[in-house]
XYZ file of C-alpha atoms in Angstrom:
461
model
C 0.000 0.000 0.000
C 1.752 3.243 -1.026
C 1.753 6.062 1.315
C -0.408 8.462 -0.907
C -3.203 5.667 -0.515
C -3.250 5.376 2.719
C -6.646 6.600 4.934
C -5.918 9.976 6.761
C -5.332 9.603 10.137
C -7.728 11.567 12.739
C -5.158 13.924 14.801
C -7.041 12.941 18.021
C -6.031 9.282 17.444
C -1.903 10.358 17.484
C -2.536 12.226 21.129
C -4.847 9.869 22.648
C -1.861 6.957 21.518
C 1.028 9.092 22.872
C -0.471 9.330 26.349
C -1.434 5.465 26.787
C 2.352 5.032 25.730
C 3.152 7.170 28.481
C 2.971 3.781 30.545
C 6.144 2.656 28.768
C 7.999 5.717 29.772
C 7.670 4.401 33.729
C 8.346 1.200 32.374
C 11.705 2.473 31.175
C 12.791 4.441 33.860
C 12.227 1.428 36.237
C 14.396 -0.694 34.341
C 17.375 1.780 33.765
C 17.833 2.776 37.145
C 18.327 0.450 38.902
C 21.584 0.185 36.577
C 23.077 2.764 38.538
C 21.561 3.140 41.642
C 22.553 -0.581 42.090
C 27.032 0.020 43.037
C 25.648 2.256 45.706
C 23.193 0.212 46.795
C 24.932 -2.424 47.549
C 27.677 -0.666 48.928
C 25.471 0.803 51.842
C 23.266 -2.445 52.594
C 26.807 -4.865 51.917
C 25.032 -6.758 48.970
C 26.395 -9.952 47.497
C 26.260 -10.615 43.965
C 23.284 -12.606 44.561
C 21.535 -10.341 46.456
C 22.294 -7.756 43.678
C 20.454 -10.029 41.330
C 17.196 -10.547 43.294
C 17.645 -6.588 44.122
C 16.819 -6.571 40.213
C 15.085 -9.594 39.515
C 12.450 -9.160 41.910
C 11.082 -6.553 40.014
C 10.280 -8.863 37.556
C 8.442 -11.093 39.449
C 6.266 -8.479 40.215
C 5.918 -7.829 36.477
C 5.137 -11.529 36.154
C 2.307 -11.342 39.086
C 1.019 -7.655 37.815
C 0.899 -9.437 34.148
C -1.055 -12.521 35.351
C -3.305 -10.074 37.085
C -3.905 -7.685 34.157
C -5.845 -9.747 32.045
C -9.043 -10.654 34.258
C -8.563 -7.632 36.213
C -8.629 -5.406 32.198
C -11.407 -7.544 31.212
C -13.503 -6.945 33.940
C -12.884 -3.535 34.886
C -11.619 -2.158 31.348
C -8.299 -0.955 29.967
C -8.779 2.654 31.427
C -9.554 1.620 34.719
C -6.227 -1.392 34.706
C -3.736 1.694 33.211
C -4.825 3.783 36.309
C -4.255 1.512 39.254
C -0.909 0.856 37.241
C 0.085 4.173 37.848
C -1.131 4.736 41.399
C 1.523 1.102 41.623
C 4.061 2.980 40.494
C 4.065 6.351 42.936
C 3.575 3.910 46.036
C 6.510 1.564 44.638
C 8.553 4.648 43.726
C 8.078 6.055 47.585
C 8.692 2.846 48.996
C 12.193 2.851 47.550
C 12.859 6.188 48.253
C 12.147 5.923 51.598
C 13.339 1.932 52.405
C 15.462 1.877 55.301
C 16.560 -1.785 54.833
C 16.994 -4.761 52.293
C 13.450 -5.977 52.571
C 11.347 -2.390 51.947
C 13.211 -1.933 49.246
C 12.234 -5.450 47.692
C 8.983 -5.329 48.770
C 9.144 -1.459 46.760
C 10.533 -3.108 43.723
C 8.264 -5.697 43.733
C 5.366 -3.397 44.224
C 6.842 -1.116 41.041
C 7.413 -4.535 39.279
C 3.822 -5.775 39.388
C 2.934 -1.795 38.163
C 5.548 -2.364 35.425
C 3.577 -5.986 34.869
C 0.143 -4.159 34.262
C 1.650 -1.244 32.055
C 3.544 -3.748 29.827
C -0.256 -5.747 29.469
C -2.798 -3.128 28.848
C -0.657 -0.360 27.223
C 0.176 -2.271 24.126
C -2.870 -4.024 24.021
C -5.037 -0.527 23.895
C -2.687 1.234 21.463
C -3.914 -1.937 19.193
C -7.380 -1.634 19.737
C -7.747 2.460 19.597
C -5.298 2.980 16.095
C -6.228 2.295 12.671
C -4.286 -0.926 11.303
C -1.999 1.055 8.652
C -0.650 3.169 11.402
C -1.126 0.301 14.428
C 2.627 -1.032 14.169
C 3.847 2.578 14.729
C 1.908 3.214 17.341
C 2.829 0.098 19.472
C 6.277 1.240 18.805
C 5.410 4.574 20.037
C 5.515 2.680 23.375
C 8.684 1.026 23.055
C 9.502 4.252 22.375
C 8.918 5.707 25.317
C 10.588 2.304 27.559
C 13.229 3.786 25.614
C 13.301 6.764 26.632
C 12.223 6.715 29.917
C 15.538 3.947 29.896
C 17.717 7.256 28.714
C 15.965 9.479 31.552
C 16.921 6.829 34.252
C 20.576 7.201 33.147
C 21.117 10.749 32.770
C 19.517 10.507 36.397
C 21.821 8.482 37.584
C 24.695 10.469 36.373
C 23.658 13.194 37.543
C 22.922 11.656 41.061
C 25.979 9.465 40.822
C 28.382 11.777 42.386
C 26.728 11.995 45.718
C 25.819 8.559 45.613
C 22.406 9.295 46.428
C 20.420 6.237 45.404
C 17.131 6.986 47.291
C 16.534 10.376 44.362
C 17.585 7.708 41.698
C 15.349 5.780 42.283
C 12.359 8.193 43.790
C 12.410 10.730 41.243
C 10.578 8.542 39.289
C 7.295 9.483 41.213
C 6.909 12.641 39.492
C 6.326 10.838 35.768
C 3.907 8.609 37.852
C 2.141 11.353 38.641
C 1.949 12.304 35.388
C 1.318 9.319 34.060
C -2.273 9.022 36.547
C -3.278 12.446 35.090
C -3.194 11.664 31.621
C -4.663 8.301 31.644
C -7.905 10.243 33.083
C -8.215 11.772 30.207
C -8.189 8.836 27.966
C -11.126 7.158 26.417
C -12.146 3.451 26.841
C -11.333 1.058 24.214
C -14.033 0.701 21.832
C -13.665 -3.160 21.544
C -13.497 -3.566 25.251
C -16.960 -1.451 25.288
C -18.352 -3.468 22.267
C -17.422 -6.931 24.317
C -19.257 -5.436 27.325
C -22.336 -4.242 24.991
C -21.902 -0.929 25.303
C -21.908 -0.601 21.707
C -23.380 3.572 21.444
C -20.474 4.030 23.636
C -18.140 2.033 20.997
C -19.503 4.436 18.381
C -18.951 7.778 20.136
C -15.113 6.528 20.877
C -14.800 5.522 17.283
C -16.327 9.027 15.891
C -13.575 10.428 17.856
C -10.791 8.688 16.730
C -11.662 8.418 12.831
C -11.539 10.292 10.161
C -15.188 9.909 9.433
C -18.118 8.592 10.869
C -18.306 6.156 7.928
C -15.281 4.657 8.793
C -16.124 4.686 12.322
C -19.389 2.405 11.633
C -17.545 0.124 9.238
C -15.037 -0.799 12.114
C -18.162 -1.424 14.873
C -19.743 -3.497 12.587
C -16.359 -5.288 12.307
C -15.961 -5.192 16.081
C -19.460 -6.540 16.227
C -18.948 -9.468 14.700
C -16.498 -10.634 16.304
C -18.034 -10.151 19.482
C -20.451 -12.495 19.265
C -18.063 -15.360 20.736
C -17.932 -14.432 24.091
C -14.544 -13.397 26.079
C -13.794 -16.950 27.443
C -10.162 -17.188 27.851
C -9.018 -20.249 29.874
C -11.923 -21.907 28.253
C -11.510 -20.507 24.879
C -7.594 -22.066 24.999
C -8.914 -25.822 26.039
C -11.628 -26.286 23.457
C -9.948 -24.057 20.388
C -6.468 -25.482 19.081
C -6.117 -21.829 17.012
C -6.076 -20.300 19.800
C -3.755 -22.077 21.685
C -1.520 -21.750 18.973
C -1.252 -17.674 19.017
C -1.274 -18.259 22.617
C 1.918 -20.142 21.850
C 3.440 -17.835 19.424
C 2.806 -14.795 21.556
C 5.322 -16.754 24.436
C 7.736 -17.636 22.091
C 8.143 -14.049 20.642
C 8.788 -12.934 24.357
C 10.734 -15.522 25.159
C 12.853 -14.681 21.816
C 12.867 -10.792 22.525
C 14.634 -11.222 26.265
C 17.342 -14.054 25.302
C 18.805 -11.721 22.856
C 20.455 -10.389 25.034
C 19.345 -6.830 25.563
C 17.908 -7.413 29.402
C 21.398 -7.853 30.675
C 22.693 -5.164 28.952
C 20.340 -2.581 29.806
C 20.446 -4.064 33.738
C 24.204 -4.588 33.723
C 25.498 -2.073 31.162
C 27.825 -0.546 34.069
C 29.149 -3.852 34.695
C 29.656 -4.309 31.471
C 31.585 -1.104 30.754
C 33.802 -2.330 33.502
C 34.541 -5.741 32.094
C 35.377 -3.745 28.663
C 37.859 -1.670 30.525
C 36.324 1.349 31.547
C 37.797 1.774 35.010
C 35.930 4.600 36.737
C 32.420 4.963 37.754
C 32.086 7.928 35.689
C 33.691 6.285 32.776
C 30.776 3.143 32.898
C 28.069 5.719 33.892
C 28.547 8.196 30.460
C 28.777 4.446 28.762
C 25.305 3.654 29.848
C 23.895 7.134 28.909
C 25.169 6.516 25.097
C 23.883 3.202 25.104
C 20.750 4.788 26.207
C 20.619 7.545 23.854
C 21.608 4.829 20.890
C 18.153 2.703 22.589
C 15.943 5.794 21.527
C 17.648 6.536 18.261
C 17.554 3.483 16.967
C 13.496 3.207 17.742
C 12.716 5.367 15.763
C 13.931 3.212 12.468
C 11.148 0.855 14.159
C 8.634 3.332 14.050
C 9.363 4.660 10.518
C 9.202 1.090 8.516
C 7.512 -1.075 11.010
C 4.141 0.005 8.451
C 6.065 -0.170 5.048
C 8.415 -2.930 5.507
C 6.510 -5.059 7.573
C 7.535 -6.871 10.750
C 9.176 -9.795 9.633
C 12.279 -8.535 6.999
C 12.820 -6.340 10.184
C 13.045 -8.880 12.513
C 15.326 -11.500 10.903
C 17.786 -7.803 9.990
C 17.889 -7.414 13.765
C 18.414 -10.821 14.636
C 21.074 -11.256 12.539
C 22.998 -7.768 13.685
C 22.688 -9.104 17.665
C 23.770 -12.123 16.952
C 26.567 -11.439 14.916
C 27.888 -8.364 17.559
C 27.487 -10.847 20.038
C 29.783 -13.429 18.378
C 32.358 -10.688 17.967
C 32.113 -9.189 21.583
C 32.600 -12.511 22.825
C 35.914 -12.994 21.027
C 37.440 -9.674 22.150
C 36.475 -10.721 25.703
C 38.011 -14.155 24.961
C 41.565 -12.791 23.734
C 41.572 -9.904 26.223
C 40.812 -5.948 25.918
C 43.951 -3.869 27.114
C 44.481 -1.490 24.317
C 42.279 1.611 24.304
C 41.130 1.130 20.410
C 39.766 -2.642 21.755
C 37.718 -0.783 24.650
C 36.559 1.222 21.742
C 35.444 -1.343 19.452
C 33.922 -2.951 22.293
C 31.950 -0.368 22.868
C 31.105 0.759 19.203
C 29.883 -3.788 19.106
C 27.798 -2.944 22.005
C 26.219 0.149 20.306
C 25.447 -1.828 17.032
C 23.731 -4.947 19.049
C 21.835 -2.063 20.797
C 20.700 -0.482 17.463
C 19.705 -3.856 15.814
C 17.506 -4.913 19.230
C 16.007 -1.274 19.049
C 15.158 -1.233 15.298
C 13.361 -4.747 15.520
C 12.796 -6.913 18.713
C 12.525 -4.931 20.955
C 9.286 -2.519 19.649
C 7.788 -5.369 17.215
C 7.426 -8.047 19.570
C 4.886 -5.940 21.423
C 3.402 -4.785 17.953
C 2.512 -8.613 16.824
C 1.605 -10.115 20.391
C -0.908 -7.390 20.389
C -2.309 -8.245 16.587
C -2.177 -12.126 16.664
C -4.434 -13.348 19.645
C -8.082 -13.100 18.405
C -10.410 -10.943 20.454
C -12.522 -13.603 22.342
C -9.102 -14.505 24.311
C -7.265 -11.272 23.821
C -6.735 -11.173 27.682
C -5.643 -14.164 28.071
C -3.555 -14.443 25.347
C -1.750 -11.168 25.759
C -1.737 -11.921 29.762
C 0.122 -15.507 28.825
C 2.813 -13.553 26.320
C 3.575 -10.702 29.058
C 3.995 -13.191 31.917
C 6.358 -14.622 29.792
C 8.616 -11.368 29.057
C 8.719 -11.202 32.278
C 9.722 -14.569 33.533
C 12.033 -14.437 30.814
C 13.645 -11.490 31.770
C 13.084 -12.709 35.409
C 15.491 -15.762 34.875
C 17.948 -13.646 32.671
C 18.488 -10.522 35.125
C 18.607 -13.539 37.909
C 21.811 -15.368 36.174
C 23.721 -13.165 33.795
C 26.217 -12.192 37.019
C 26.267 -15.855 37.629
C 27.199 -16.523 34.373
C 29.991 -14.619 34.377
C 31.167 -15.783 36.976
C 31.123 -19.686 36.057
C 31.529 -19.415 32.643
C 33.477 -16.340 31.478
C 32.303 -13.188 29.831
C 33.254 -14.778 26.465
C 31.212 -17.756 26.601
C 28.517 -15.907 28.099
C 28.385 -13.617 25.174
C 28.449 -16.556 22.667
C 25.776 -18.515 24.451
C 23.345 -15.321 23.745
C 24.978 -15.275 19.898
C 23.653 -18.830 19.568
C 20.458 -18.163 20.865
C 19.802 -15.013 18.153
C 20.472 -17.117 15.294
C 17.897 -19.556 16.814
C 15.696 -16.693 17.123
C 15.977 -16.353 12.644
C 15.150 -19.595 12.290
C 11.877 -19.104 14.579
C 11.087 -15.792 12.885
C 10.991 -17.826 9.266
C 9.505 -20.717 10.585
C 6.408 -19.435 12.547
C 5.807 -15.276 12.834
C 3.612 -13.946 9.828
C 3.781 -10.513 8.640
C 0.780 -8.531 9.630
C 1.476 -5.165 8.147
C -1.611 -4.001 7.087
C -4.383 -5.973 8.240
C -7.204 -5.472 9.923
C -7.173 -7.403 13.600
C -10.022 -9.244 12.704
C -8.707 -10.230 9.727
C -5.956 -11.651 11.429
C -8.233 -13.398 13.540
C -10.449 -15.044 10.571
C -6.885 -16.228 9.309
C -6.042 -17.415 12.188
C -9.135 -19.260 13.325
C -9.725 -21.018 9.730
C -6.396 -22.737 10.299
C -3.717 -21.248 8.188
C -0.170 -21.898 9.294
C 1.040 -19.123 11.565
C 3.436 -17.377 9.313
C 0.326 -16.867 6.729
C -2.536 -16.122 9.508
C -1.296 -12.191 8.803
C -1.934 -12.677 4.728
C -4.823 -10.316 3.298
């Protein structure tokens, strides 16, 4: 579809999108911080390196309890109302670390801003796919990867900034103010028209529909759509046992998460510090300005996402990506295998690093989200999106809960090459089983999918 073809785009739709992806920006800032905040924490509570790692992990076992929660509880109560109690999550988890006087508040805090994370990863995605149109839907999902990026970026230049007085407590509680922020906005957001539809509130579907489209034609068009598709109830759990389609996007939509965290990107967005250090870079000032590059290369490199995600489609983009991560990993593994003393090796190190970042930013990391929010069809969207987030986050659970560990039994050159491995795996899955769905309408995804086409074709028009 060229670009002069495609259907204007109600302005409405593009601010209503930006603040729902406003969720990612917590998300972000979350999951950079604790990058530097983490030296100083465990400097003034004596941490181990294993109690480092469930300082960090245990975040995302709150993400895998908020996840599991998020579909009932968005089902039930709607995506407006689940985005709100998200961000009310994240001021009390924010204060909690600010505040924690020992080891345990400041789990219990991270778990608390974990499960917030858990809800925000769930419904935010899976609203910016119901509210856009589906020629502009990829770029808006990305819009909220966007944001995780950015809000990564914020964390860092936080922690710099912070990092000379060591204060960890404003790392980490500065992050309340966003939250804030973040509760405001989502008042002002309309309900998802499908979610309304589902619950029968189908004037209501209409009015929300008016306002995002470019006509009230088009508008009518899509609730008839919706309608249709309603008529199979929302039956999750018991939608997966009786209907072998759907337990196949269930499927797909864990594999693509499981595939997006073993690149390898978790560890370097949790560890990048570390990993600066291991390179060479001596001084904490040295590692910090490291992480804020890698950050700033994070939201750079989205935006390649966001721009072909709708004209390239999501698979060529995916295998490109794939295929730079893997092959930067292969070579950073080497260089840590025959040693890094010169300063144009810590450089090339580095400029590896910045290139694995780029290809995980330009591809996994925004269109995972995109097609885990287009594949599951709408009767067991909940579920099906609730089973794919809990498994980012176990994922990343089990890989911010080892990498250290790793390191330490294996080497930082094996560990490297063990997460080289498992992105050429991840092109082989990409051909084998994701389709492309640039394009297509979500319920025409569904039909596909439901009639029984293979799952690389359930996204062909």
């Amino acid at each position: 579809m060229s670009t002069r073809n495609l259907p204007h785009t109600n302005g409405q739709t593009y601010l209503i999108c930006l603040l729902a992806a406003l969720a990612g920006l917590l998300f972000g800032l979350d999951m950079g911080v604790i990058a530097g905040a983490l030296p100083f924490i465990a400097d003034e509570f004596g941490l181990s390196s294993h109690q480092q790692e469930m300082v960090v992990s245990i975040m995302m076992l709150g993400a895998t309890f908020g996840a599991l929660c998020s579909g009932p509880m968005s089902g039930r109560i709607g995506r407006k109302k689940t985005l709100l109690i998200g961000a009310v999550l994240f001021v009390v988890g924010s204060l909690g670390c600010a505040f924690a006087p020992d080891l345990i508040t400041l789990e219990i805090s991270r778990f608390l801003l974990g499960v917030a994370v858990g809800v925000a990863s769930f419904v935010a995605p899976l609203y910016l796919s119901e509210i856009a149109p589906e020629h502009i839907r990829g770029s808006m999902i990305s819009l909220y990867q966007l944001m995780i990026t950015i809000g990564i970026l914020a964390a860092f230049l936080s922690d710099v900034g912070f990092s000379a007085s060591g204060d960890w407590r404003w790392m980490l509680g500065i992050i309340t103010f966003p939250a804030l922020i973040l509760f405001i906005g989502v008042l002002t957001l309309p309900e998802s028209p499908r979610w309304l539809s589902m619950k029968g509130k189908n004037d209501l579907a209409m009015t929300v529909l008016t306002l995002l489209r470019s006509s009230t034609d088009d508008a009518r068009k899509e609730l008839d759509a919706i309608r249709e598709n309603v008529q199979q109830k929302q039956r999750g759990w018991q939608l997966f046992r009786s209907n072998s389609h759907f337990r196949r996007s269930t499927y797909l939509g864990v594999l693509l998460q499981f595939m997006q965290q073993f690149t390898g990107m978790t560890v370097i967005m949790y560890y990048a510090p570390k990993i600066f250090a291991i390179a060479g870079f001596a001084t904490t000032k040295e590692q910090m300005w490291g992480t804020v590059i890698a950050g700033l290369v994070n939201v750079l490199a989205t935006f390649i996402a966001i721009g072909l995600v709708d004209r390239w489609g999501r698979k060529p983009i995916l295998k490109l990506g794939f295929s730079v991560m893997g092959i930067c990993m292969g070579l950073m593994g080497y260089m840590f295998f025959v040693g890094i003393s010169s300063a144009a090796q810590q450089y090339t190190a580095v400029l590896l690093l910045l290139i694995f970042i780029t290809g995980f930013a330009m591809s996994a990391g925004p269109l995972i989200w995109v097609l885990c929010s287009e594949i599951q069809p709408l009767a067991g969207r909940d579920f099906g999106v609730t089973c794919s987030t809990m498994a980012n986050w176990i994922a990343n659970m089990i890989i911010g809960a080892t990498f250290l560990t790793l390191i330490d039994f294996m080497g930082s050159a094996a560990t490297f090459w063990l997460y080289g491995i498992l992105n050429v795996l991840c092109i082989v899955l990409t051909i084998v089983f994701v389709p492309e769905t640039k394009n297509i309408s979500l319920e025409n995804i569904e039909k596909n999918l439901m009639s029984g086409k293979r799952l690389s074709q359930v996204g062909s028009a």
